[in-house]
GROMACS .gro file of C-alpha atoms in nm:
model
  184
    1UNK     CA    1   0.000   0.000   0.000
    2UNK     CA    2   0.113   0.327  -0.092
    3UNK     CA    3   0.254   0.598   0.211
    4UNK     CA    4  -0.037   0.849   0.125
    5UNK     CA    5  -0.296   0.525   0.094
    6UNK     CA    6  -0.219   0.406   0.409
    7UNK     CA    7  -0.195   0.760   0.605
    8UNK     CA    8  -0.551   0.788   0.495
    9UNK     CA    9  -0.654   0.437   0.589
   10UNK     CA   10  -0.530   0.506   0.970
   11UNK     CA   11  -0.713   0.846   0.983
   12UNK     CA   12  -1.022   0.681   0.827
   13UNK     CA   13  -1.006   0.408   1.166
   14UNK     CA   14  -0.904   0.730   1.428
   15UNK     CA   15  -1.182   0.899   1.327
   16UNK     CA   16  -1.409   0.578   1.294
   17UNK     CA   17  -1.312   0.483   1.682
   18UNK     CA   18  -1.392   0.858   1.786
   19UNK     CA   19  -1.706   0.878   1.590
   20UNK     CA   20  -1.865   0.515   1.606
   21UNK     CA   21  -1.774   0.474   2.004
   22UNK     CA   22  -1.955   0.839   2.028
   23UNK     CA   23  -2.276   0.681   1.862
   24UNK     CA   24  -2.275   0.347   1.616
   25UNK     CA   25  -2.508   0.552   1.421
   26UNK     CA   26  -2.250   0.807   1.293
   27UNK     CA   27  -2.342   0.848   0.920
   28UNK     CA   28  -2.022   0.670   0.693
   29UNK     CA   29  -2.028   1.008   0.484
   30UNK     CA   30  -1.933   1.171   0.846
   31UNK     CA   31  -1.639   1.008   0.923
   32UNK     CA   32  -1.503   1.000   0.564
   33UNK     CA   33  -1.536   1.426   0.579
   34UNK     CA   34  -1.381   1.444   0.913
   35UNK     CA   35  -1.117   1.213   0.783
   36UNK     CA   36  -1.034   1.436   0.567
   37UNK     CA   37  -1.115   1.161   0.225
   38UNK     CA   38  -1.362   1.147   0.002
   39UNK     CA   39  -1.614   0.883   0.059
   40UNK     CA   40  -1.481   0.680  -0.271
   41UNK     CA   41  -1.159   0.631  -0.042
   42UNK     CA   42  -1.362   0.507   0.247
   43UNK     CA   43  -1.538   0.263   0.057
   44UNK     CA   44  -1.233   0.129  -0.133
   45UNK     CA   45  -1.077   0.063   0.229
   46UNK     CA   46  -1.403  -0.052   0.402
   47UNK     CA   47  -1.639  -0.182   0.085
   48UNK     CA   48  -1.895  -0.209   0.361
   49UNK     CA   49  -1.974  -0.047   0.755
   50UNK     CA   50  -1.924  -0.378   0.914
   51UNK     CA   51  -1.567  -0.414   0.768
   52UNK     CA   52  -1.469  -0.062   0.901
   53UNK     CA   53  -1.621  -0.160   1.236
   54UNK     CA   54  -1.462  -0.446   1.300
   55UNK     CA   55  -1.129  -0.334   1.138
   56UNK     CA   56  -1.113  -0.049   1.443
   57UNK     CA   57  -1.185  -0.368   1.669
   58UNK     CA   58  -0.912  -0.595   1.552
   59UNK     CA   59  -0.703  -0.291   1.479
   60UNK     CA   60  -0.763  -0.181   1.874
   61UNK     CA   61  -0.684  -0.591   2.013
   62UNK     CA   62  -0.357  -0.643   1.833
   63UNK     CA   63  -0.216  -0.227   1.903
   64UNK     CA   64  -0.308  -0.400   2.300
   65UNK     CA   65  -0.127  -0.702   2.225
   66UNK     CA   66   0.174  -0.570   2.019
   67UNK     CA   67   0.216  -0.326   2.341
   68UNK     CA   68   0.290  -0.668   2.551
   69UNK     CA   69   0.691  -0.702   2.382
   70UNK     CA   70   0.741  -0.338   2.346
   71UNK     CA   71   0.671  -0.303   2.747
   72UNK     CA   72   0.857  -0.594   2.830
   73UNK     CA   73   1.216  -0.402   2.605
   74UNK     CA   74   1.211  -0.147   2.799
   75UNK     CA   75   1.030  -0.295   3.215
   76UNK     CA   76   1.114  -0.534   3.457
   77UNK     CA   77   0.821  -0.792   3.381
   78UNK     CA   78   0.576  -0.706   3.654
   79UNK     CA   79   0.567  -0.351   3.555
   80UNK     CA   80   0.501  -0.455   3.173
   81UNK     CA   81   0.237  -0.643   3.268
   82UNK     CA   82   0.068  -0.384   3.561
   83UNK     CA   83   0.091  -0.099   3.276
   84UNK     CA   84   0.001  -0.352   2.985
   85UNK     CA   85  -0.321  -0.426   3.179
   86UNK     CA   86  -0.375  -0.021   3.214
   87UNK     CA   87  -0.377  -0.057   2.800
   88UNK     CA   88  -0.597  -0.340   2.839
   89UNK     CA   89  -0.865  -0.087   3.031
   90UNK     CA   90  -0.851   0.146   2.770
   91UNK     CA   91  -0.918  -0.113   2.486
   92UNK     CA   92  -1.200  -0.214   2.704
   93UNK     CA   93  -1.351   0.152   2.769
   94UNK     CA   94  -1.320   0.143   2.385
   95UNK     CA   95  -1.483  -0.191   2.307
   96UNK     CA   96  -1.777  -0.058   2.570
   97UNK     CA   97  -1.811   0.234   2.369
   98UNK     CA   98  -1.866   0.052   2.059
   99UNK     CA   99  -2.069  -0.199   2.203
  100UNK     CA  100  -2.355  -0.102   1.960
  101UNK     CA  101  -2.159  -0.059   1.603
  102UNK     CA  102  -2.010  -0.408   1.696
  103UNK     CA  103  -2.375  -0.571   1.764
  104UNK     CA  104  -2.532  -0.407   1.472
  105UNK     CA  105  -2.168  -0.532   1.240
  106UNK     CA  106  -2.195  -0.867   1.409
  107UNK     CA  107  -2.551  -0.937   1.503
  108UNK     CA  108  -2.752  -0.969   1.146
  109UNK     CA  109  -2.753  -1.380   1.026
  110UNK     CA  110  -2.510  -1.399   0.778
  111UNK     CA  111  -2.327  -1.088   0.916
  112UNK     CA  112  -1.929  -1.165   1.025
  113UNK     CA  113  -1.811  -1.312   1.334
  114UNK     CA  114  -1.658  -1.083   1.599
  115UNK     CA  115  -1.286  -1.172   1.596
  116UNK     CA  116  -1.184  -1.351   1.871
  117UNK     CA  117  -0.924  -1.241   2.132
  118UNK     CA  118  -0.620  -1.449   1.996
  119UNK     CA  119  -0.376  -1.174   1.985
  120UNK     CA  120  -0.475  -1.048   2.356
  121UNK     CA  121  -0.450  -1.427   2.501
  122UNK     CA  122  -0.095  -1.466   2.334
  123UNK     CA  123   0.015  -1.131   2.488
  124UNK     CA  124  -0.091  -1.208   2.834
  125UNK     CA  125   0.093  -1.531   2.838
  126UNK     CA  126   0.397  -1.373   2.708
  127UNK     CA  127   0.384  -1.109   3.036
  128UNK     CA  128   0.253  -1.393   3.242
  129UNK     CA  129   0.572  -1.609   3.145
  130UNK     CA  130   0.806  -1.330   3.160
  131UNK     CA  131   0.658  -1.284   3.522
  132UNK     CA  132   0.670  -1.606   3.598
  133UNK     CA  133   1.074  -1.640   3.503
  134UNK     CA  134   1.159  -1.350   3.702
  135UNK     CA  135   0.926  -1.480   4.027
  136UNK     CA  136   0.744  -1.176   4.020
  137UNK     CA  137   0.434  -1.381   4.028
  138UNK     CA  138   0.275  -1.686   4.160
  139UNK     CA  139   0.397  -1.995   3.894
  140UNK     CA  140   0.103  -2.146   3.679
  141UNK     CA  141  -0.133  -1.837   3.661
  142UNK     CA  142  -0.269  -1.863   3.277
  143UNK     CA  143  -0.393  -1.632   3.058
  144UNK     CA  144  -0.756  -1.801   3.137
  145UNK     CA  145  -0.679  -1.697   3.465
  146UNK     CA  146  -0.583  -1.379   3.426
  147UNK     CA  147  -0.818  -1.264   3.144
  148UNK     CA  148  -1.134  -1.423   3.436
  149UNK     CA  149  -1.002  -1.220   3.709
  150UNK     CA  150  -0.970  -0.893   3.501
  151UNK     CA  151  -1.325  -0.944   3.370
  152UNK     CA  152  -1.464  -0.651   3.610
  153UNK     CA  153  -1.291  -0.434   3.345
  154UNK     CA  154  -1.617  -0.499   3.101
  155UNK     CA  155  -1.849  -0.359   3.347
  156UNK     CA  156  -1.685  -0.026   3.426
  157UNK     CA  157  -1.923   0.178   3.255
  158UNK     CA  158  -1.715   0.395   3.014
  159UNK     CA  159  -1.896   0.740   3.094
  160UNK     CA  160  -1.785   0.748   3.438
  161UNK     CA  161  -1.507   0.720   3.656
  162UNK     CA  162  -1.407   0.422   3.532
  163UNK     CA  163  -0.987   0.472   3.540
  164UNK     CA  164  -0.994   0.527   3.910
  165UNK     CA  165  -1.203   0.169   3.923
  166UNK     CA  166  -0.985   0.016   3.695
  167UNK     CA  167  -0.673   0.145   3.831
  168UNK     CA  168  -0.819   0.009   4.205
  169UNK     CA  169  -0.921  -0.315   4.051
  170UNK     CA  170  -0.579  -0.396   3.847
  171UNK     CA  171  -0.325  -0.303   4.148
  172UNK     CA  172  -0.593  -0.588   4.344
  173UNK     CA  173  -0.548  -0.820   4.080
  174UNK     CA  174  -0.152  -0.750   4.091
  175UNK     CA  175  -0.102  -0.810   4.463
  176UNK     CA  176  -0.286  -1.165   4.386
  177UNK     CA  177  -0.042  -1.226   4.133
  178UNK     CA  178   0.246  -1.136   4.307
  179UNK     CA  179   0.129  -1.359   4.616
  180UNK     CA  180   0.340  -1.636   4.656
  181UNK     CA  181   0.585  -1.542   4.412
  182UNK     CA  182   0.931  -1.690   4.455
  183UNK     CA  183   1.131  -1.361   4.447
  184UNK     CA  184   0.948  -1.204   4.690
   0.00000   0.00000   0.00000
């Protein structure tokens, strides 16, 4: 894909995510002005409004999961995986807010599956192993395990407060990790 093709691709998805999480109603000729294209370029990326919806979802789950090895280059492995779960609010907040455009992409028979959580599951276990290495955490916690006793995160209601709650919640879930770790 060309520079300038791509460049408008990712501002076609920014504004989608800003637009469709505001309300899944958002007209297609909307976001293709505020993107700045015309709505032939929209429509060449995203022939239809259930492709561009759930392109911003999978496009939102693997920036989450691709986050997991960057953190871990740069953090010991518990604080990659305490600020990788902060990212892993946020996508949530975001998934909340589209909660409608992904039930109206996804909900029609015959309409496209919601893409599962692959990339998210396979960044969890990399933190989780990483942890696990450096006995930072309890050995054998699982991505299963993890992703169940994060699940709070999808009831934070994304209009309010909900990085205080999540902040609260993820330092809880933390300390339970770290509980019976070997280095500590």
């Amino acid at each position: 894909m060309r520079s300038d093709a791509q460049r408008n691709r990712e501002r076609i998805l920014e504004v989608a995510l800003v637009e469709l999480t505001r309300s899944a109603d958002t007209p297609l000729s909307v976001i293709a002005k505020k993107a700045g294209v015309g709505q032939g370029t929209l429509y060449r990326n995203f022939p239809c409004r259930e492709d561009l919806v759930l392109e911003i979802y999978r496009n939102e789950m693997r920036q989450v999961a691709d986050s997991a090895a960057r953190l871990l280059e740069t953090r010991e492995p518990d604080r990659a995986l305490r600020e990788w779960m902060d990212r892993l609010a946020l996508f949530a907040m975001t998934k909340a807010g589209l909660a409608d455009a992904i039930r109206q992409a996804t909900g029609a028979p015959g309409s496209p599956a919601k893409p599962g959580p692959n990339p998210v599951i396979e960044a969890a276990e990399l933190l989780l192993r990483a942890c696990e290495e450096a006995g930072t955490i309890r050995p054998g916690v699982t991505s299963d395990d993890m992703i169940l006793a994060i699940g709070g995160l999808w009831q934070l209601d994304p209009t309010g407060d909900w990085r205080t709650r999540a902040t609260r919640l993820l330092d809880i879930v933390m300390d339970g990790l770290r509980a019976g770790a070997p280095g500590r």
